[in-house]
Short mmCIF file of C-alpha atoms in Angstrom, two decimals:
data_model
loop_
_atom_site.label_atom_id
_atom_site.label_comp_id
_atom_site.label_asym_id
_atom_site.label_seq_id
_atom_site.Cartn_x
_atom_site.Cartn_y
_atom_site.Cartn_z
CA UNK Y 1 -4.62 -24.63 -7.50
CA UNK Y 2 -6.32 -23.72 -10.84
CA UNK Y 3 -9.48 -25.65 -9.77
CA UNK Y 4 -9.57 -23.55 -6.37
CA UNK Y 5 -9.37 -20.33 -7.77
CA UNK Y 6 -11.64 -18.11 -9.95
CA UNK Y 7 -10.19 -16.65 -13.26
CA UNK Y 8 -12.03 -13.42 -13.13
CA UNK Y 9 -10.11 -10.56 -14.80
CA UNK Y 10 -8.79 -8.07 -12.24
CA UNK Y 11 -8.46 -5.21 -14.61
CA UNK Y 12 -9.16 -4.45 -18.30
CA UNK Y 13 -7.11 -2.25 -21.03
CA UNK Y 14 -3.45 -1.25 -20.36
CA UNK Y 15 -2.20 0.48 -17.28
CA UNK Y 16 0.44 3.25 -17.16
CA UNK Y 17 2.63 0.74 -15.35
CA UNK Y 18 2.83 -1.64 -18.48
CA UNK Y 19 4.90 1.21 -20.27
CA UNK Y 20 8.30 -0.83 -19.30
CA UNK Y 21 8.91 -4.50 -18.33
CA UNK Y 22 10.47 -4.62 -15.00
CA UNK Y 23 13.33 -7.09 -14.25
CA UNK Y 24 11.48 -10.04 -12.95
CA UNK Y 25 13.16 -13.09 -11.49
CA UNK Y 26 12.67 -16.38 -13.32
CA UNK Y 27 9.67 -18.74 -12.63
CA UNK Y 28 8.89 -22.14 -13.65
CA UNK Y 29 5.97 -24.52 -13.77
CA UNK Y 30 5.22 -26.48 -10.81
CA UNK Y 31 4.67 -30.01 -11.95
CA UNK Y 32 5.55 -32.03 -8.99
CA UNK Y 33 5.14 -32.29 -5.04
CA UNK Y 34 7.50 -30.23 -3.22
CA UNK Y 35 8.13 -29.27 0.49
CA UNK Y 36 8.53 -26.04 1.86
CA UNK Y 37 8.23 -23.92 5.24
CA UNK Y 38 5.87 -21.37 4.04
CA UNK Y 39 3.74 -21.16 0.78
CA UNK Y 40 2.98 -17.59 -0.48
CA UNK Y 41 -0.16 -17.71 -2.77
CA UNK Y 42 0.21 -14.84 -5.19
CA UNK Y 43 3.23 -12.95 -6.92
CA UNK Y 44 2.16 -9.52 -6.67
CA UNK Y 45 3.11 -6.65 -4.19
CA UNK Y 46 1.42 -8.50 -1.23
CA UNK Y 47 3.04 -11.87 -1.93
CA UNK Y 48 6.35 -10.33 -2.80
CA UNK Y 49 6.43 -8.31 0.60
CA UNK Y 50 5.48 -11.53 2.64
CA UNK Y 51 8.21 -13.66 0.79
CA UNK Y 52 10.99 -11.02 1.23
CA UNK Y 53 10.05 -10.84 5.00
CA UNK Y 54 9.80 -14.59 5.39
CA UNK Y 55 13.30 -15.20 3.87
CA UNK Y 56 14.89 -12.50 5.54
CA UNK Y 57 13.84 -14.54 8.77
CA UNK Y 58 15.38 -17.58 7.32
CA UNK Y 59 12.23 -19.57 6.23
CA UNK Y 60 12.31 -21.79 3.19
CA UNK Y 61 9.57 -19.96 0.99
CA UNK Y 62 7.70 -21.12 -2.21
CA UNK Y 63 5.65 -18.48 -4.28
CA UNK Y 64 3.10 -19.56 -6.66
CA UNK Y 65 0.68 -17.84 -8.73
CA UNK Y 66 -1.70 -18.78 -11.62
CA UNK Y 67 -0.47 -15.88 -13.70
CA UNK Y 68 3.10 -14.69 -14.42
CA UNK Y 69 4.60 -12.55 -11.57
CA UNK Y 70 3.24 -9.20 -11.10
CA UNK Y 71 0.50 -9.49 -13.60
CA UNK Y 72 -2.56 -9.18 -11.57
CA UNK Y 73 -4.24 -6.35 -9.54
CA UNK Y 74 -0.76 -4.89 -8.76
CA UNK Y 75 -0.55 -3.78 -12.34
CA UNK Y 76 -3.58 -1.74 -11.76
CA UNK Y 77 -2.67 -0.34 -8.48
CA UNK Y 78 -3.37 3.53 -7.96
CA UNK Y 79 0.36 3.73 -6.50
CA UNK Y 80 -0.72 5.76 -3.62
CA UNK Y 81 0.96 4.56 -0.42
CA UNK Y 82 -0.82 6.21 2.46
CA UNK Y 83 -0.76 5.86 6.27
CA UNK Y 84 -4.40 7.10 6.55
CA UNK Y 85 -6.77 4.19 6.87
CA UNK Y 86 -10.25 3.87 5.48
CA UNK Y 87 -11.91 4.72 8.86
CA UNK Y 88 -11.46 8.31 10.24
CA UNK Y 89 -9.59 8.36 13.50
CA UNK Y 90 -12.65 10.00 15.33
CA UNK Y 91 -15.01 7.05 13.88
CA UNK Y 92 -12.61 4.35 14.94
CA UNK Y 93 -12.23 5.73 18.43
CA UNK Y 94 -16.16 5.28 18.92
CA UNK Y 95 -15.84 1.71 17.83
CA UNK Y 96 -12.73 0.55 19.57
CA UNK Y 97 -11.70 3.07 21.89
CA UNK Y 98 -9.30 6.24 21.67
CA UNK Y 99 -6.33 4.40 22.91
CA UNK Y 100 -6.61 1.42 20.40
CA UNK Y 101 -7.90 3.69 17.47
CA UNK Y 102 -4.62 5.80 18.04
CA UNK Y 103 -2.42 2.62 18.08
CA UNK Y 104 -3.99 1.27 14.82
CA UNK Y 105 -3.34 4.70 13.13
CA UNK Y 106 0.13 4.93 14.50
CA UNK Y 107 0.99 1.13 13.43
CA UNK Y 108 -0.20 2.22 9.79
CA UNK Y 109 2.26 5.08 9.71
CA UNK Y 110 5.11 2.90 11.09
CA UNK Y 111 4.23 0.29 8.37
CA UNK Y 112 4.59 3.02 5.50
CA UNK Y 113 7.91 4.36 7.15
CA UNK Y 114 9.17 0.86 7.40
CA UNK Y 115 8.19 0.18 3.79
CA UNK Y 116 10.13 3.25 2.68
CA UNK Y 117 13.19 2.20 4.79
CA UNK Y 118 13.24 -1.31 3.62
CA UNK Y 119 12.93 -0.36 -0.05
CA UNK Y 120 16.06 1.97 0.40
CA UNK Y 121 17.98 -0.57 2.36
CA UNK Y 122 17.36 -3.23 -0.47
CA UNK Y 123 18.30 -0.96 -3.12
CA UNK Y 124 15.09 -1.10 -5.13
CA UNK Y 125 14.43 1.55 -7.55
CA UNK Y 126 10.45 2.08 -7.57
CA UNK Y 127 10.38 5.73 -8.11
CA UNK Y 128 9.10 6.49 -4.58
CA UNK Y 129 8.49 10.03 -3.80
CA UNK Y 130 6.85 11.85 -1.07
CA UNK Y 131 3.32 13.27 -1.66
CA UNK Y 132 0.83 15.39 0.73
CA UNK Y 133 -2.77 14.32 0.79
CA UNK Y 134 -5.86 16.25 0.81
CA UNK Y 135 -8.86 14.92 2.53
CA UNK Y 136 -12.02 16.79 1.58
CA UNK Y 137 -15.18 17.11 3.62
CA UNK Y 138 -18.12 14.99 2.49
CA UNK Y 139 -20.79 12.69 3.73
CA UNK Y 140 -18.40 10.76 5.91
CA UNK Y 141 -16.87 13.88 7.75
CA UNK Y 142 -19.04 17.11 7.29
CA UNK Y 143 -16.99 20.35 7.87
CA UNK Y 144 -17.35 20.43 11.74
CA UNK Y 145 -16.56 16.57 11.92
CA UNK Y 146 -13.54 17.12 9.68
CA UNK Y 147 -12.09 20.02 12.02
CA UNK Y 148 -12.78 17.51 14.96
CA UNK Y 149 -10.96 14.85 13.02
CA UNK Y 150 -7.91 17.09 12.24
CA UNK Y 151 -7.72 17.97 16.08
CA UNK Y 152 -7.77 14.09 17.06
CA UNK Y 153 -4.96 13.41 14.51
CA UNK Y 154 -2.71 16.11 15.89
CA UNK Y 155 -3.37 14.79 19.38
CA UNK Y 156 -2.33 11.43 18.29
CA UNK Y 157 0.96 12.79 16.92
CA UNK Y 158 0.21 13.37 13.19
CA UNK Y 159 1.22 16.55 11.63
CA UNK Y 160 -1.82 17.54 9.78
CA UNK Y 161 -3.70 21.10 8.96
CA UNK Y 162 -7.17 21.99 8.73
CA UNK Y 163 -7.93 24.21 5.84
CA UNK Y 164 -11.18 26.33 5.57
CA UNK Y 165 -13.27 26.24 2.38
CA UNK Y 166 -11.37 29.54 1.36
CA UNK Y 167 -8.10 28.15 1.89
CA UNK Y 168 -8.84 24.96 -0.22
CA UNK Y 169 -10.17 27.16 -2.97
CA UNK Y 170 -6.91 29.48 -3.00
CA UNK Y 171 -4.56 26.45 -2.84
CA UNK Y 172 -6.21 23.76 -4.79
CA UNK Y 173 -9.13 25.12 -6.76
CA UNK Y 174 -11.99 23.18 -4.94
CA UNK Y 175 -15.01 25.28 -4.35
CA UNK Y 176 -17.08 25.19 -1.01
CA UNK Y 177 -15.03 22.33 0.45
CA UNK Y 178 -12.86 22.37 3.75
CA UNK Y 179 -10.10 19.78 4.18
CA UNK Y 180 -7.40 18.04 5.97
CA UNK Y 181 -3.90 18.35 4.62
CA UNK Y 182 -1.57 15.38 5.74
CA UNK Y 183 2.15 14.72 5.03
CA UNK Y 184 4.83 12.26 4.42
CA UNK Y 185 2.81 9.72 2.37
CA UNK Y 186 4.38 8.14 -0.92
CA UNK Y 187 3.69 7.34 -4.43
CA UNK Y 188 5.66 4.83 -6.57
CA UNK Y 189 5.63 2.47 -9.18
CA UNK Y 190 3.97 -0.66 -7.82
CA UNK Y 191 5.23 -2.96 -10.38
CA UNK Y 192 9.02 -2.20 -9.94
CA UNK Y 193 8.27 -2.33 -6.12
CA UNK Y 194 6.93 -5.85 -6.42
CA UNK Y 195 9.60 -6.99 -8.80
CA UNK Y 196 12.30 -5.74 -6.41
CA UNK Y 197 10.83 -7.53 -3.45
CA UNK Y 198 10.36 -10.63 -5.45
CA UNK Y 199 14.12 -10.34 -6.68
CA UNK Y 200 15.33 -10.05 -2.89
CA UNK Y 201 13.28 -13.08 -1.88
CA UNK Y 202 14.38 -15.38 -4.83
CA UNK Y 203 18.02 -14.21 -4.23
CA UNK Y 204 17.70 -15.75 -0.57
CA UNK Y 205 16.62 -18.91 -2.16
CA UNK Y 206 12.57 -18.43 -2.54
CA UNK Y 207 11.27 -20.76 -5.11
CA UNK Y 208 8.71 -18.88 -7.68
CA UNK Y 209 6.39 -20.87 -9.76
CA UNK Y 210 3.74 -19.71 -12.10
CA UNK Y 211 0.88 -21.60 -13.86
CA UNK Y 212 1.25 -19.44 -16.96
CA UNK Y 213 4.23 -18.08 -18.96
#
């Protein structure tokens, strides 16, 4: 595995998520050939979510990482969990059609709602809290296009508010920028979240291996 991956540092310095050590499941070094139904490469948040879902479905899972668990890019996450994807709904509709674009956006929101519910069900304390989002006009969506984007999101079933430049300045202090105000996003501790999902997976029999201790 070490010969197949690059060893570029994913972050520098010390992040806010390193102020405490999460309770991680034990890992060991992989020194022999083994068999498994599914191999999950990476013991960060993505690998942890995949391993938890797979073990819940009864698969035998092995998780491997060249670092110790939750020591890579997860440690440098912004911790913003948003259903808004990178491509505006109106732009995506021009690329794939309105119905498919709406479906993609709705699936993203369902994924966020599912993560919130699953985290509660597993009893993981990751300091999840609801947060609103503010999308300012700019080179991707100038003011008039931003207003059309807000309308498109409402028609697709998303609760949003279009704020004029005056409203944005009064409420948030930004000058000369209109915005879309969205609701029901999340913030949380990504390290505690990943550690919790890893513990759930290992608790069901997943095996966790690290190339460094």
